[in-house]
Amino acid sequence: MKKLIYNSLIMRFIFNLTICLLCSIGAISQGNFGDAVWGIGETNFVPTQQFEVRADDGGAVRERIARFTLDSGDTSSGYDVYKHDMFEIRNSTGALNTMAPTIHGHRETTNGTSFTIIGSTHADQDTGDKAITNFISRTYTDFLYQITTGPAGEDEVENRPLFRWSNNYTTLMQMEASGNLGIGTTGAVNVLDVEGGVAIGSGYAGTNTAPTNGLIVEGNVGIGTNSPGTNTRFHAVSDEIIDQGDDHFFFETTSGSGNNDGTVFRIYSRRGSGFTNGDIFRVENQSLTGSSAAFRIRGDGKTGVGLINSGYIFTVNGSALAFGGSWTPSDKRLKENIRVITDPVEKLKELRGVRYEYRETEKLPVEMHGQPSVGIIAQEVEQVFPELVRESDGIMAVNYDGLIGLLIESQKEQQESLEELLSEISEMENELANDMEADSKAGKLYQNNPNPFSFESEIQYEIVRDYSNAFIGFYDLNGMEIMTVPLHSARGEIKINSSDLGRGQFLYSLVLDGRIIETKRLMIGY
């Protein structure tokens, strides 16, 4: 029963619409159907019922085919104000003998919705893949409608836009024949083209202003995955080459608080097993004249700043600065066959510390050309410690850290030698001190009297230990011996004459068995 009533209403609507179309072209003049009153007219026609049909007289004015309005009966203002809320079917073209059907909903009594399209079905029919509301654009080669076959040559639109949403005559959104959708732009060349900023997320949409022609995302972003595990944000500042200090590209990852293990940022590059020499990650420094790799990670894991040398896991093309030092594993548990460097001083003597300037070669960064430096020569180190030298891509390099062990053992060996020498010197000093103490007790030499003198002076002496040879020797101030006077008794005095020495200052010493016991100075005047 419901279906019968539903079909009856549909047929009634189609019939009324057909009458309206016939009236618009003058096929029917006036009449009514059932309880629906409709009117037909041209200019100066004022309907008084709920339905009217009006056709233009063939001029360039847009034709109103049908209008649906409300009739309140309130004409206190000279007209029924509610008739300004309406639904119209129009021919929107102003050209003669052409047709561009237009559906127009208008409302001015309140600020409510002016036009709504609703497609509905019974809840029992909410199955299958057929659309409830269907919008179709297509082309025909022959639209002459045949009752039995319908229009001929049905096909897809290839060149013109399918749908357009506009604010008056300003296009806001347009779908092309390819299905590409443009928002804020026309002629979209991608599935989605957007001109202007885009905000995604309930906390951003409608509250946060996106950067011009940029994107802000409140939630996680997945590129190549439908389950991103990180809240990731991209901020592209500029795609131009500029000299200002602005960020050109900014990337930030945010993880939760705490000390949980896990990866905050990860890059996967899935290639074949033979992919070793290609770059899985590359940062280029691009200028107006070209580009150069500033940072590279190769397929085999080797990483380079400026360049990659195949012999090393990490290469820096230029100088590097490290605050806080660098650390190299040196745990005893990681080593075996440990032995001390032998003859470290001799090995160190075979190396040279040199000053030099770097040559201008393509194997060095330009900023190093001609730069002075201090160091050692790899080829010379290789002769003594070949394990500290490595050659790769035609360049020999030295493990300077390995030389620390050589320097430590050299210093220890030199320290041991120094301590032995100091011990020997100490023993000699002790012996000398003992001898001097013994010598000081072996005899006594007195100052000559008179002193100074001009002709003759007397020198007294005492000897308190046994001796085999004793004398008093006379010397000039340079230590040259002038004469000696033998002593034959343990106590006595000797006399010297100025004619024996000459004029000036002289030294004289008491000598027992070749050891100087005591020394004095004398002066001979005129």
Short mmCIF file of C-alpha atoms in Angstrom, two decimals:
data_model
loop_
_atom_site.label_atom_id
_atom_site.label_comp_id
_atom_site.label_asym_id
_atom_site.label_seq_id
_atom_site.Cartn_x
_atom_site.Cartn_y
_atom_site.Cartn_z
CA MET A 1 0.00 0.00 0.00
CA LYS A 2 2.80 2.41 0.95
CA LYS A 3 4.56 1.70 -2.30
CA LEU A 4 1.39 2.35 -4.26
CA ILE A 5 0.85 5.74 -2.58
CA TYR A 6 4.55 6.63 -3.07
CA ASN A 7 4.41 5.82 -6.79
CA SER A 8 1.16 7.79 -7.15
CA LEU A 9 2.75 10.90 -5.64
CA ILE A 10 5.73 10.60 -7.95
CA MET A 11 3.54 10.30 -11.01
CA ARG A 12 1.52 13.31 -9.89
CA PHE A 13 4.68 15.42 -9.50
CA ILE A 14 5.98 14.39 -12.93
CA PHE A 15 2.61 15.19 -14.49
CA ASN A 16 2.46 18.65 -12.88
CA LEU A 17 6.04 19.36 -13.94
CA THR A 18 5.18 18.33 -17.51
CA ILE A 19 2.22 20.72 -17.51
CA CYS A 20 4.50 23.52 -16.33
CA LEU A 21 6.96 22.87 -19.13
CA LEU A 22 4.14 22.82 -21.68
CA CYS A 23 2.77 26.07 -20.32
CA SER A 24 6.20 27.69 -20.56
CA ILE A 25 6.26 27.16 -24.29
CA GLY A 26 2.59 28.13 -24.74
CA ALA A 27 1.20 24.64 -25.27
CA ILE A 28 -1.22 25.09 -22.33
CA SER A 29 -2.66 28.40 -21.21
CA GLN A 30 -4.37 27.99 -17.80
CA GLY A 31 -6.03 25.37 -15.75
CA ASN A 32 -5.87 23.33 -12.54
CA PHE A 33 -5.19 19.78 -11.57
CA GLY A 34 -6.75 18.29 -8.45
CA ASP A 35 -6.38 20.66 -5.53
CA ALA A 36 -3.21 22.32 -6.92
CA VAL A 37 -3.92 25.70 -8.55
CA TRP A 38 -1.36 26.90 -11.06
CA GLY A 39 -1.12 29.96 -13.22
CA ILE A 40 0.40 30.75 -16.59
CA GLY A 41 1.37 34.19 -17.71
CA GLU A 42 4.00 36.43 -19.04
CA THR A 43 4.79 39.98 -17.99
CA ASN A 44 2.78 41.67 -15.20
CA PHE A 45 1.41 38.33 -14.08
CA VAL A 46 0.82 38.19 -10.29
CA PRO A 47 -0.18 34.69 -9.10
CA THR A 48 -2.41 34.35 -6.06
CA GLN A 49 -2.00 30.62 -5.54
CA GLN A 50 0.86 28.34 -4.44
CA PHE A 51 2.10 27.44 -7.89
CA GLU A 52 2.77 29.46 -11.04
CA VAL A 53 4.31 28.85 -14.45
CA ARG A 54 5.66 31.72 -16.51
CA ALA A 55 7.39 31.81 -19.87
CA ASP A 56 9.23 34.72 -21.44
CA ASP A 57 7.99 36.21 -24.64
CA GLY A 58 11.16 35.14 -26.45
CA GLY A 59 13.29 38.15 -25.55
CA ALA A 60 16.72 38.17 -24.00
CA VAL A 61 15.35 38.05 -20.44
CA ARG A 62 15.99 34.85 -18.46
CA GLU A 63 12.86 32.71 -18.43
CA ARG A 64 11.09 31.63 -15.24
CA ILE A 65 9.62 28.21 -16.00
CA ALA A 66 8.09 27.40 -12.62
CA ARG A 67 7.89 28.91 -9.14
CA PHE A 68 6.77 27.46 -5.81
CA THR A 69 5.89 29.94 -3.03
CA LEU A 70 3.92 30.25 0.21
CA ASP A 71 0.64 32.19 0.30
CA SER A 72 -0.01 33.76 3.71
CA GLY A 73 -2.77 36.10 2.64
CA ASP A 74 -0.97 39.01 4.35
CA THR A 75 -0.97 41.86 1.81
CA SER A 76 -0.70 44.73 4.28
CA SER A 77 2.54 45.78 2.69
CA GLY A 78 1.06 45.84 -0.76
CA TYR A 79 2.19 42.32 -1.60
CA ASP A 80 2.44 38.94 0.07
CA VAL A 81 5.82 39.07 1.79
CA TYR A 82 6.04 35.30 2.00
CA LYS A 83 6.05 35.00 -1.75
CA HIS A 84 9.70 36.17 -1.59
CA ASP A 85 10.58 32.74 -0.15
CA MET A 86 10.43 30.59 -3.26
CA PHE A 87 11.72 27.67 -5.28
CA GLU A 88 12.10 28.29 -9.02
CA ILE A 89 12.94 26.39 -12.17
CA ARG A 90 14.56 28.75 -14.66
CA ASN A 91 16.19 28.93 -18.02
CA SER A 92 19.28 30.83 -16.94
CA THR A 93 20.58 31.76 -20.37
CA GLY A 94 19.66 35.12 -21.89
CA ALA A 95 20.24 33.96 -25.46
CA LEU A 96 17.40 33.11 -27.83
CA ASN A 97 16.51 29.52 -28.61
CA THR A 98 18.84 28.07 -25.95
CA MET A 99 18.13 26.29 -22.70
CA ALA A 100 20.17 26.13 -19.48
CA PRO A 101 17.88 24.71 -16.77
CA THR A 102 18.51 26.21 -13.33
CA ILE A 103 17.04 25.31 -9.93
CA HIS A 104 16.91 28.34 -7.65
CA GLY A 105 16.01 28.38 -3.96
CA HIS A 106 15.50 31.81 -2.35
CA ARG A 107 14.72 32.80 1.25
CA GLU A 108 14.59 36.28 2.73
CA THR A 109 12.09 36.07 5.59
CA THR A 110 14.69 34.54 7.94
CA ASN A 111 18.38 33.69 7.86
CA GLY A 112 17.71 29.97 7.57
CA THR A 113 18.91 27.64 4.82
CA SER A 114 17.70 28.73 1.37
CA PHE A 115 18.06 25.47 -0.54
CA THR A 116 18.47 21.83 0.54
CA ILE A 117 18.79 18.64 -1.50
CA ILE A 118 17.87 15.44 0.35
CA GLY A 119 17.91 11.91 -0.96
CA SER A 120 16.37 9.32 1.31
CA THR A 121 15.28 5.71 1.42
CA HIS A 122 13.51 3.35 3.74
CA ALA A 123 15.65 1.87 6.49
CA ASP A 124 14.99 -1.59 5.06
CA GLN A 125 16.65 -0.49 1.80
CA ASP A 126 19.89 0.74 3.45
CA THR A 127 21.93 -1.99 1.80
CA GLY A 128 24.09 -2.42 -1.30
CA ASP A 129 26.49 0.02 -2.97
CA LYS A 130 24.03 2.25 -4.83
CA ALA A 131 24.28 5.94 -3.90
CA ILE A 132 21.30 7.54 -2.14
CA THR A 133 21.91 10.82 -3.98
CA ASN A 134 23.67 10.73 -7.34
CA PHE A 135 25.17 13.66 -9.26
CA ILE A 136 26.07 12.81 -12.85
CA SER A 137 27.72 14.78 -15.66
CA ARG A 138 28.00 13.20 -19.12
CA THR A 139 28.04 13.91 -22.87
CA TYR A 140 25.76 12.73 -25.74
CA THR A 141 26.36 12.64 -29.43
CA ASP A 142 22.60 12.75 -30.08
CA PHE A 143 20.23 13.86 -27.34
CA LEU A 144 17.09 13.50 -29.46
CA TYR A 145 15.04 11.54 -26.98
CA GLN A 146 13.53 8.33 -28.33
CA ILE A 147 10.76 6.78 -26.28
CA THR A 148 12.16 3.32 -26.75
CA THR A 149 15.90 3.89 -26.71
CA GLY A 150 16.51 7.26 -25.05
CA PRO A 151 19.46 9.60 -25.92
CA ALA A 152 22.28 8.16 -28.01
CA GLY A 153 26.07 8.32 -27.65
CA GLU A 154 26.30 8.51 -23.85
CA ASP A 155 29.92 9.09 -22.72
CA GLU A 156 32.15 10.67 -20.08
CA VAL A 157 33.12 14.34 -20.04
CA GLU A 158 36.78 14.75 -20.99
CA ASN A 159 37.62 18.45 -21.06
CA ARG A 160 35.13 20.63 -19.19
CA PRO A 161 34.75 20.85 -15.40
CA LEU A 162 32.10 18.57 -13.90
CA PHE A 163 30.97 20.63 -10.90
CA ARG A 164 31.63 24.14 -9.61
CA TRP A 165 30.83 25.78 -6.26
CA SER A 166 30.86 29.60 -6.35
CA ASN A 167 30.19 32.59 -4.16
CA ASN A 168 28.26 34.70 -6.69
CA TYR A 169 30.71 34.65 -9.61
CA THR A 170 33.84 33.79 -7.56
CA THR A 171 34.72 30.11 -7.90
CA LEU A 172 35.54 28.51 -4.53
CA MET A 173 35.79 24.84 -5.51
CA GLN A 174 35.78 23.04 -8.85
CA MET A 175 35.97 19.40 -9.91
CA GLU A 176 37.59 18.69 -13.26
CA ALA A 177 36.58 16.00 -15.75
CA SER A 178 39.46 13.88 -14.46
CA GLY A 179 37.99 13.93 -10.94
CA ASN A 180 40.71 16.28 -9.67
CA LEU A 181 39.31 18.72 -7.13
CA GLY A 182 40.54 22.28 -6.74
CA ILE A 183 39.79 24.29 -3.59
CA GLY A 184 40.48 27.98 -4.03
CA THR A 185 41.77 27.26 -7.53
CA THR A 186 40.55 25.95 -10.88
CA GLY A 187 42.14 23.57 -13.35
CA ALA A 188 43.38 21.15 -10.66
CA VAL A 189 46.14 18.86 -11.96
CA ASN A 190 46.23 16.61 -8.87
CA VAL A 191 43.57 14.63 -7.09
CA LEU A 192 43.43 17.56 -4.65
CA ASP A 193 44.81 21.05 -5.30
CA VAL A 194 44.43 23.64 -2.55
CA GLU A 195 45.33 27.30 -2.79
CA GLY A 196 45.67 28.69 0.74
CA GLY A 197 46.38 27.33 4.21
CA VAL A 198 44.98 24.02 5.43
CA ALA A 199 44.27 23.02 9.05
CA ILE A 200 43.55 19.40 9.99
CA GLY A 201 42.18 18.34 13.39
CA SER A 202 39.30 19.43 15.58
CA GLY A 203 41.63 21.50 17.75
CA TYR A 204 43.09 23.35 14.76
CA ALA A 205 40.18 23.64 12.32
CA GLY A 206 38.27 26.87 12.85
CA THR A 207 40.65 28.12 15.57
CA ASN A 208 44.26 28.09 14.32
CA THR A 209 45.39 29.96 11.22
CA ALA A 210 47.54 27.83 8.94
CA PRO A 211 50.58 29.43 7.25
CA THR A 212 49.98 30.87 3.80
CA ASN A 213 49.72 27.97 1.35
CA GLY A 214 50.88 25.74 4.23
CA LEU A 215 49.55 22.93 6.39
CA ILE A 216 49.05 22.41 10.12
CA VAL A 217 48.09 18.98 11.47
CA GLU A 218 46.90 18.36 15.01
CA GLY A 219 47.25 14.58 15.04
CA ASN A 220 49.80 12.08 13.78
CA VAL A 221 51.01 12.21 10.20
CA GLY A 222 51.63 9.00 8.29
CA ILE A 223 53.54 9.04 5.00
CA GLY A 224 53.53 5.60 3.46
CA THR A 225 51.85 4.13 6.55
CA ASN A 226 48.34 4.15 8.01
CA SER A 227 49.50 3.80 11.61
CA PRO A 228 52.06 6.50 12.43
CA GLY A 229 53.36 6.14 15.97
CA THR A 230 54.74 9.64 16.38
CA ASN A 231 53.25 13.09 16.53
CA THR A 232 55.17 14.62 13.66
CA ARG A 233 55.12 18.23 12.49
CA PHE A 234 56.55 19.75 9.31
CA HIS A 235 57.06 23.47 8.85
CA ALA A 236 58.16 24.61 5.38
CA VAL A 237 59.17 28.25 5.59
CA SER A 238 60.37 28.96 2.08
CA ASP A 239 61.22 27.13 -1.11
CA GLU A 240 63.31 29.99 -2.47
CA ILE A 241 67.04 30.58 -2.22
CA ILE A 242 67.40 33.51 0.14
CA ASP A 243 70.25 35.09 2.09
CA GLN A 244 68.31 35.92 5.25
CA GLY A 245 68.73 33.92 8.43
CA ASP A 246 65.27 32.36 8.23
CA ASP A 247 64.71 28.62 8.48
CA HIS A 248 64.13 27.11 5.04
CA PHE A 249 62.91 23.80 6.42
CA PHE A 250 62.08 22.80 9.98
CA PHE A 251 61.36 19.28 11.18
CA GLU A 252 60.36 18.37 14.74
CA THR A 253 59.32 15.15 16.42
CA THR A 254 57.61 15.06 19.78
CA SER A 255 57.46 12.02 22.05
CA GLY A 256 55.92 11.52 25.45
CA SER A 257 57.64 12.34 28.71
CA GLY A 258 59.59 9.82 30.73
CA ASN A 259 62.57 7.58 30.02
CA ASN A 260 60.89 4.84 27.99
CA ASP A 261 63.03 3.24 25.32
CA GLY A 262 61.92 3.63 21.73
CA THR A 263 62.61 5.44 18.49
CA VAL A 264 61.50 9.07 18.28
CA PHE A 265 62.45 9.50 14.63
CA ARG A 266 63.19 6.73 12.14
CA ILE A 267 63.87 6.64 8.40
CA TYR A 268 63.39 3.42 6.46
CA SER A 269 64.90 2.93 3.02
CA ARG A 270 63.92 -0.44 1.57
CA ARG A 271 66.05 -1.41 -1.41
CA GLY A 272 67.60 -4.59 -2.73
CA SER A 273 70.41 -6.40 -0.94
CA GLY A 274 72.95 -5.06 -3.44
CA PHE A 275 72.11 -1.42 -2.71
CA THR A 276 75.31 -0.19 -1.02
CA ASN A 277 76.77 2.75 -2.93
CA GLY A 278 73.57 4.78 -3.37
CA ASP A 279 72.43 7.33 -0.78
CA ILE A 280 69.51 6.41 1.47
CA PHE A 281 69.55 9.92 2.95
CA ARG A 282 71.06 13.04 1.44
CA VAL A 283 71.06 16.72 2.37
CA GLU A 284 72.24 19.09 -0.33
CA ASN A 285 73.40 22.67 -0.06
CA GLN A 286 71.76 24.21 -3.11
CA SER A 287 72.76 27.55 -4.56
CA LEU A 288 72.05 29.45 -7.73
CA THR A 289 75.08 27.86 -9.42
CA GLY A 290 74.56 24.25 -8.43
CA SER A 291 74.37 21.91 -5.47
CA SER A 292 76.73 19.83 -3.33
CA ALA A 293 76.04 17.11 -0.79
CA ALA A 294 76.32 18.55 2.72
CA PHE A 295 75.38 15.30 4.50
CA ARG A 296 74.98 11.76 3.18
CA ILE A 297 74.12 8.32 4.53
CA ARG A 298 74.95 5.57 2.08
CA GLY A 299 73.21 2.23 1.65
CA ASP A 300 76.06 0.39 3.43
CA GLY A 301 75.68 2.65 6.49
CA LYS A 302 78.73 4.81 5.78
CA THR A 303 78.08 8.46 6.61
CA GLY A 304 79.81 11.59 5.43
CA VAL A 305 79.70 15.32 6.04
CA GLY A 306 80.66 16.78 2.68
CA LEU A 307 81.82 13.45 1.23
CA ILE A 308 81.97 9.71 1.93
CA ASN A 309 85.26 7.79 2.04
CA SER A 310 84.62 4.10 1.49
CA GLY A 311 87.22 3.07 4.08
CA TYR A 312 85.51 4.70 7.04
CA ILE A 313 82.08 4.50 8.64
CA PHE A 314 82.12 8.29 9.17
CA THR A 315 83.94 10.98 7.17
CA VAL A 316 84.16 14.73 7.69
CA ASN A 317 85.37 16.81 4.75
CA GLY A 318 86.86 19.69 6.73
CA SER A 319 87.54 20.60 10.33
CA ALA A 320 85.45 19.34 13.23
CA LEU A 321 84.94 20.82 16.69
CA ALA A 322 83.83 18.76 19.69
CA PHE A 323 82.95 20.35 23.03
CA GLY A 324 83.30 17.85 25.84
CA GLY A 325 85.85 15.66 24.04
CA SER A 326 85.52 12.47 22.03
CA TRP A 327 85.41 8.96 23.45
CA THR A 328 86.91 5.74 22.09
CA PRO A 329 86.12 2.33 23.64
CA SER A 330 89.24 1.02 25.39
CA ASP A 331 87.82 -1.59 27.75
CA LYS A 332 90.29 -4.35 28.68
CA ARG A 333 87.48 -6.88 28.29
CA LEU A 334 87.39 -6.05 24.58
CA LYS A 335 91.10 -6.79 24.03
CA GLU A 336 93.45 -9.76 23.95
CA ASN A 337 97.18 -10.39 23.43
CA ILE A 338 97.95 -7.20 25.39
CA ARG A 339 101.68 -6.36 25.53
CA VAL A 340 103.76 -3.31 26.42
CA ILE A 341 105.51 -1.35 23.63
CA THR A 342 109.21 -2.21 23.66
CA ASP A 343 111.98 0.36 23.07
CA PRO A 344 109.45 3.20 22.93
CA VAL A 345 112.07 5.96 22.97
CA GLU A 346 113.95 4.49 20.03
CA LYS A 347 110.71 4.09 18.10
CA LEU A 348 109.70 7.66 18.92
CA LYS A 349 113.08 8.91 17.67
CA GLU A 350 112.25 7.44 14.26
CA LEU A 351 109.25 9.78 13.89
CA ARG A 352 109.39 13.45 13.01
CA GLY A 353 107.20 16.25 14.23
CA VAL A 354 106.85 18.61 11.25
CA ARG A 355 105.24 21.86 10.20
CA TYR A 356 103.59 22.06 6.76
CA GLU A 357 100.91 23.61 4.53
CA TYR A 358 98.17 21.66 2.76
CA ARG A 359 98.43 21.40 -1.01
CA GLU A 360 95.74 22.56 -3.44
CA THR A 361 94.20 19.25 -4.49
CA GLU A 362 90.67 18.03 -5.20
CA LYS A 363 91.12 15.48 -2.42
CA LEU A 364 90.93 18.29 0.16
CA PRO A 365 88.15 20.84 0.75
CA VAL A 366 88.91 24.24 -0.70
CA GLU A 367 89.03 25.91 2.71
CA MET A 368 92.04 23.72 3.65
CA HIS A 369 94.15 24.68 0.62
CA GLY A 370 97.33 26.42 1.79
CA GLN A 371 96.39 26.15 5.46
CA PRO A 372 99.40 25.71 7.81
CA SER A 373 99.39 22.86 10.31
CA VAL A 374 101.60 20.73 12.58
CA GLY A 375 101.71 16.95 12.77
CA ILE A 376 103.43 13.82 11.48
CA ILE A 377 103.80 12.02 8.15
CA ALA A 378 101.68 8.91 7.60
CA GLN A 379 104.33 7.17 5.47
CA GLU A 380 106.90 7.57 8.27
CA VAL A 381 104.49 6.28 10.92
CA GLU A 382 103.72 3.27 8.72
CA GLN A 383 107.40 2.20 8.91
CA VAL A 384 107.28 2.04 12.71
CA PHE A 385 103.63 1.36 13.55
CA PRO A 386 101.82 0.09 10.43
CA GLU A 387 98.72 -0.67 12.52
CA LEU A 388 98.22 3.08 13.03
CA VAL A 389 98.03 3.86 9.29
CA ARG A 390 95.17 3.18 6.87
CA GLU A 391 94.90 3.98 3.17
CA SER A 392 91.51 4.39 1.46
CA ASP A 393 90.50 6.08 -1.79
CA GLY A 394 94.17 6.99 -2.35
CA ILE A 395 94.58 8.86 0.96
CA MET A 396 96.72 7.65 3.91
CA ALA A 397 95.44 8.51 7.38
CA VAL A 398 96.94 8.16 10.86
CA ASN A 399 95.24 7.10 14.08
CA TYR A 400 96.68 9.85 16.24
CA ASP A 401 95.04 8.37 19.35
CA GLY A 402 97.20 5.29 18.94
CA LEU A 403 100.33 7.38 19.42
CA ILE A 404 99.29 8.13 23.00
CA GLY A 405 100.46 4.68 24.12
CA LEU A 406 103.87 5.29 22.51
CA LEU A 407 104.21 8.66 24.23
CA ILE A 408 103.24 7.19 27.59
CA GLU A 409 105.79 4.37 27.42
CA SER A 410 108.47 6.76 26.10
CA GLN A 411 107.86 9.10 29.00
CA LYS A 412 108.02 6.20 31.48
CA GLU A 413 111.30 4.95 30.00
CA GLN A 414 112.84 8.41 30.11
CA GLN A 415 111.60 8.83 33.67
CA GLU A 416 113.24 5.58 34.70
CA SER A 417 116.54 6.70 33.12
CA LEU A 418 116.28 10.07 34.84
CA GLU A 419 115.62 8.47 38.20
CA GLU A 420 118.71 6.22 37.76
CA LEU A 421 120.86 9.26 36.93
CA LEU A 422 119.49 11.17 39.91
CA SER A 423 120.28 8.22 42.15
CA GLU A 424 123.86 8.07 40.88
CA ILE A 425 124.30 11.80 41.34
CA SER A 426 122.95 11.54 44.86
CA GLU A 427 125.44 8.80 45.67
CA MET A 428 128.26 10.87 44.24
CA GLU A 429 127.17 13.90 46.22
CA ASN A 430 127.09 11.86 49.39
CA GLU A 431 130.54 10.52 48.70
CA LEU A 432 131.82 13.97 47.95
CA ALA A 433 130.24 15.35 51.10
CA ASN A 434 131.81 12.59 53.14
CA ASP A 435 135.17 13.21 51.50
CA MET A 436 134.89 16.92 52.09
CA GLU A 437 134.02 16.35 55.69
CA ALA A 438 136.94 13.98 56.01
CA ASP A 439 139.19 16.42 54.17
CA SER A 440 138.14 19.24 56.44
CA LYS A 441 139.38 17.17 59.36
CA ALA A 442 142.59 16.03 57.63
CA GLY A 443 144.44 19.33 57.90
CA LYS A 444 144.33 23.08 58.32
CA LEU A 445 145.69 25.88 56.08
CA TYR A 446 146.07 29.39 57.54
CA GLN A 447 145.95 32.78 55.85
CA ASN A 448 149.37 34.09 54.86
CA ASN A 449 150.75 36.87 57.00
CA PRO A 450 151.10 39.62 56.07
CA ASN A 451 148.50 39.87 53.34
CA PRO A 452 148.80 41.72 51.11
CA PHE A 453 152.56 41.96 51.10
CA SER A 454 155.29 43.34 48.87
CA PHE A 455 158.35 41.15 49.49
CA GLU A 456 157.86 38.17 51.81
CA SER A 457 155.00 36.43 53.69
CA GLU A 458 154.58 33.37 55.94
CA ILE A 459 152.00 30.55 55.62
CA GLN A 460 151.31 28.11 58.50
CA TYR A 461 149.70 24.64 58.14
CA GLU A 462 148.68 21.55 60.16
CA ILE A 463 148.23 17.90 59.03
CA VAL A 464 146.30 15.54 61.36
CA ARG A 465 146.09 12.27 59.35
CA ASP A 466 148.53 9.97 57.71
CA TYR A 467 149.63 10.87 54.22
CA SER A 468 152.27 9.85 51.72
CA ASN A 469 152.51 13.09 49.74
CA ALA A 470 151.75 16.64 50.92
CA PHE A 471 152.42 20.08 49.43
CA ILE A 472 151.14 23.60 49.18
CA GLY A 473 150.38 24.58 45.57
CA PHE A 474 150.19 28.13 44.16
CA TYR A 475 147.85 29.01 41.24
CA ASP A 476 146.72 32.03 39.27
CA LEU A 477 143.04 32.99 39.28
CA ASN A 478 142.45 30.80 36.19
CA GLY A 479 143.61 27.71 38.09
CA MET A 480 146.99 27.40 36.32
CA GLU A 481 149.65 25.98 38.62
CA ILE A 482 152.65 28.29 39.22
CA MET A 483 154.70 26.34 41.78
CA THR A 484 154.44 23.80 44.61
CA VAL A 485 156.20 23.65 47.99
CA PRO A 486 156.64 20.07 49.45
CA LEU A 487 155.77 19.55 53.11
CA HIS A 488 157.87 17.21 55.25
CA SER A 489 156.30 17.62 58.65
CA ALA A 490 152.79 17.44 60.11
CA ARG A 491 152.98 21.08 61.33
CA GLY A 492 155.03 24.06 60.29
CA GLU A 493 155.23 27.12 58.11
CA ILE A 494 156.70 28.10 54.77
CA LYS A 495 157.95 31.45 53.57
CA ILE A 496 157.21 32.77 50.10
CA ASN A 497 158.82 35.64 48.25
CA SER A 498 157.08 38.02 45.86
CA SER A 499 159.78 37.32 43.32
CA ASP A 500 158.53 33.70 43.13
CA LEU A 501 155.01 34.68 42.07
CA GLY A 502 155.07 38.23 40.72
CA ARG A 503 152.55 40.95 41.35
CA GLY A 504 148.75 40.39 41.66
CA GLN A 505 146.26 37.96 43.28
CA PHE A 506 146.91 34.24 43.62
CA LEU A 507 145.41 31.10 45.14
CA TYR A 508 147.20 28.59 47.34
CA SER A 509 145.95 25.16 48.52
CA LEU A 510 146.91 22.42 50.97
CA VAL A 511 147.01 19.13 48.97
CA LEU A 512 147.26 15.68 50.64
CA ASP A 513 147.68 12.63 48.40
CA GLY A 514 146.20 14.53 45.47
CA ARG A 515 143.11 15.87 47.31
CA ILE A 516 142.69 19.57 47.94
CA ILE A 517 142.06 20.01 51.66
CA GLU A 518 141.69 23.81 51.82
CA THR A 519 142.32 26.89 49.62
CA LYS A 520 143.14 30.53 50.46
CA ARG A 521 143.78 33.77 48.47
CA LEU A 522 146.79 36.09 48.73
CA MET A 523 147.76 39.44 47.18
CA ILE A 524 151.18 40.81 46.31
CA GLY A 525 151.45 44.57 45.95
CA TYR A 526 154.17 47.06 44.96
#
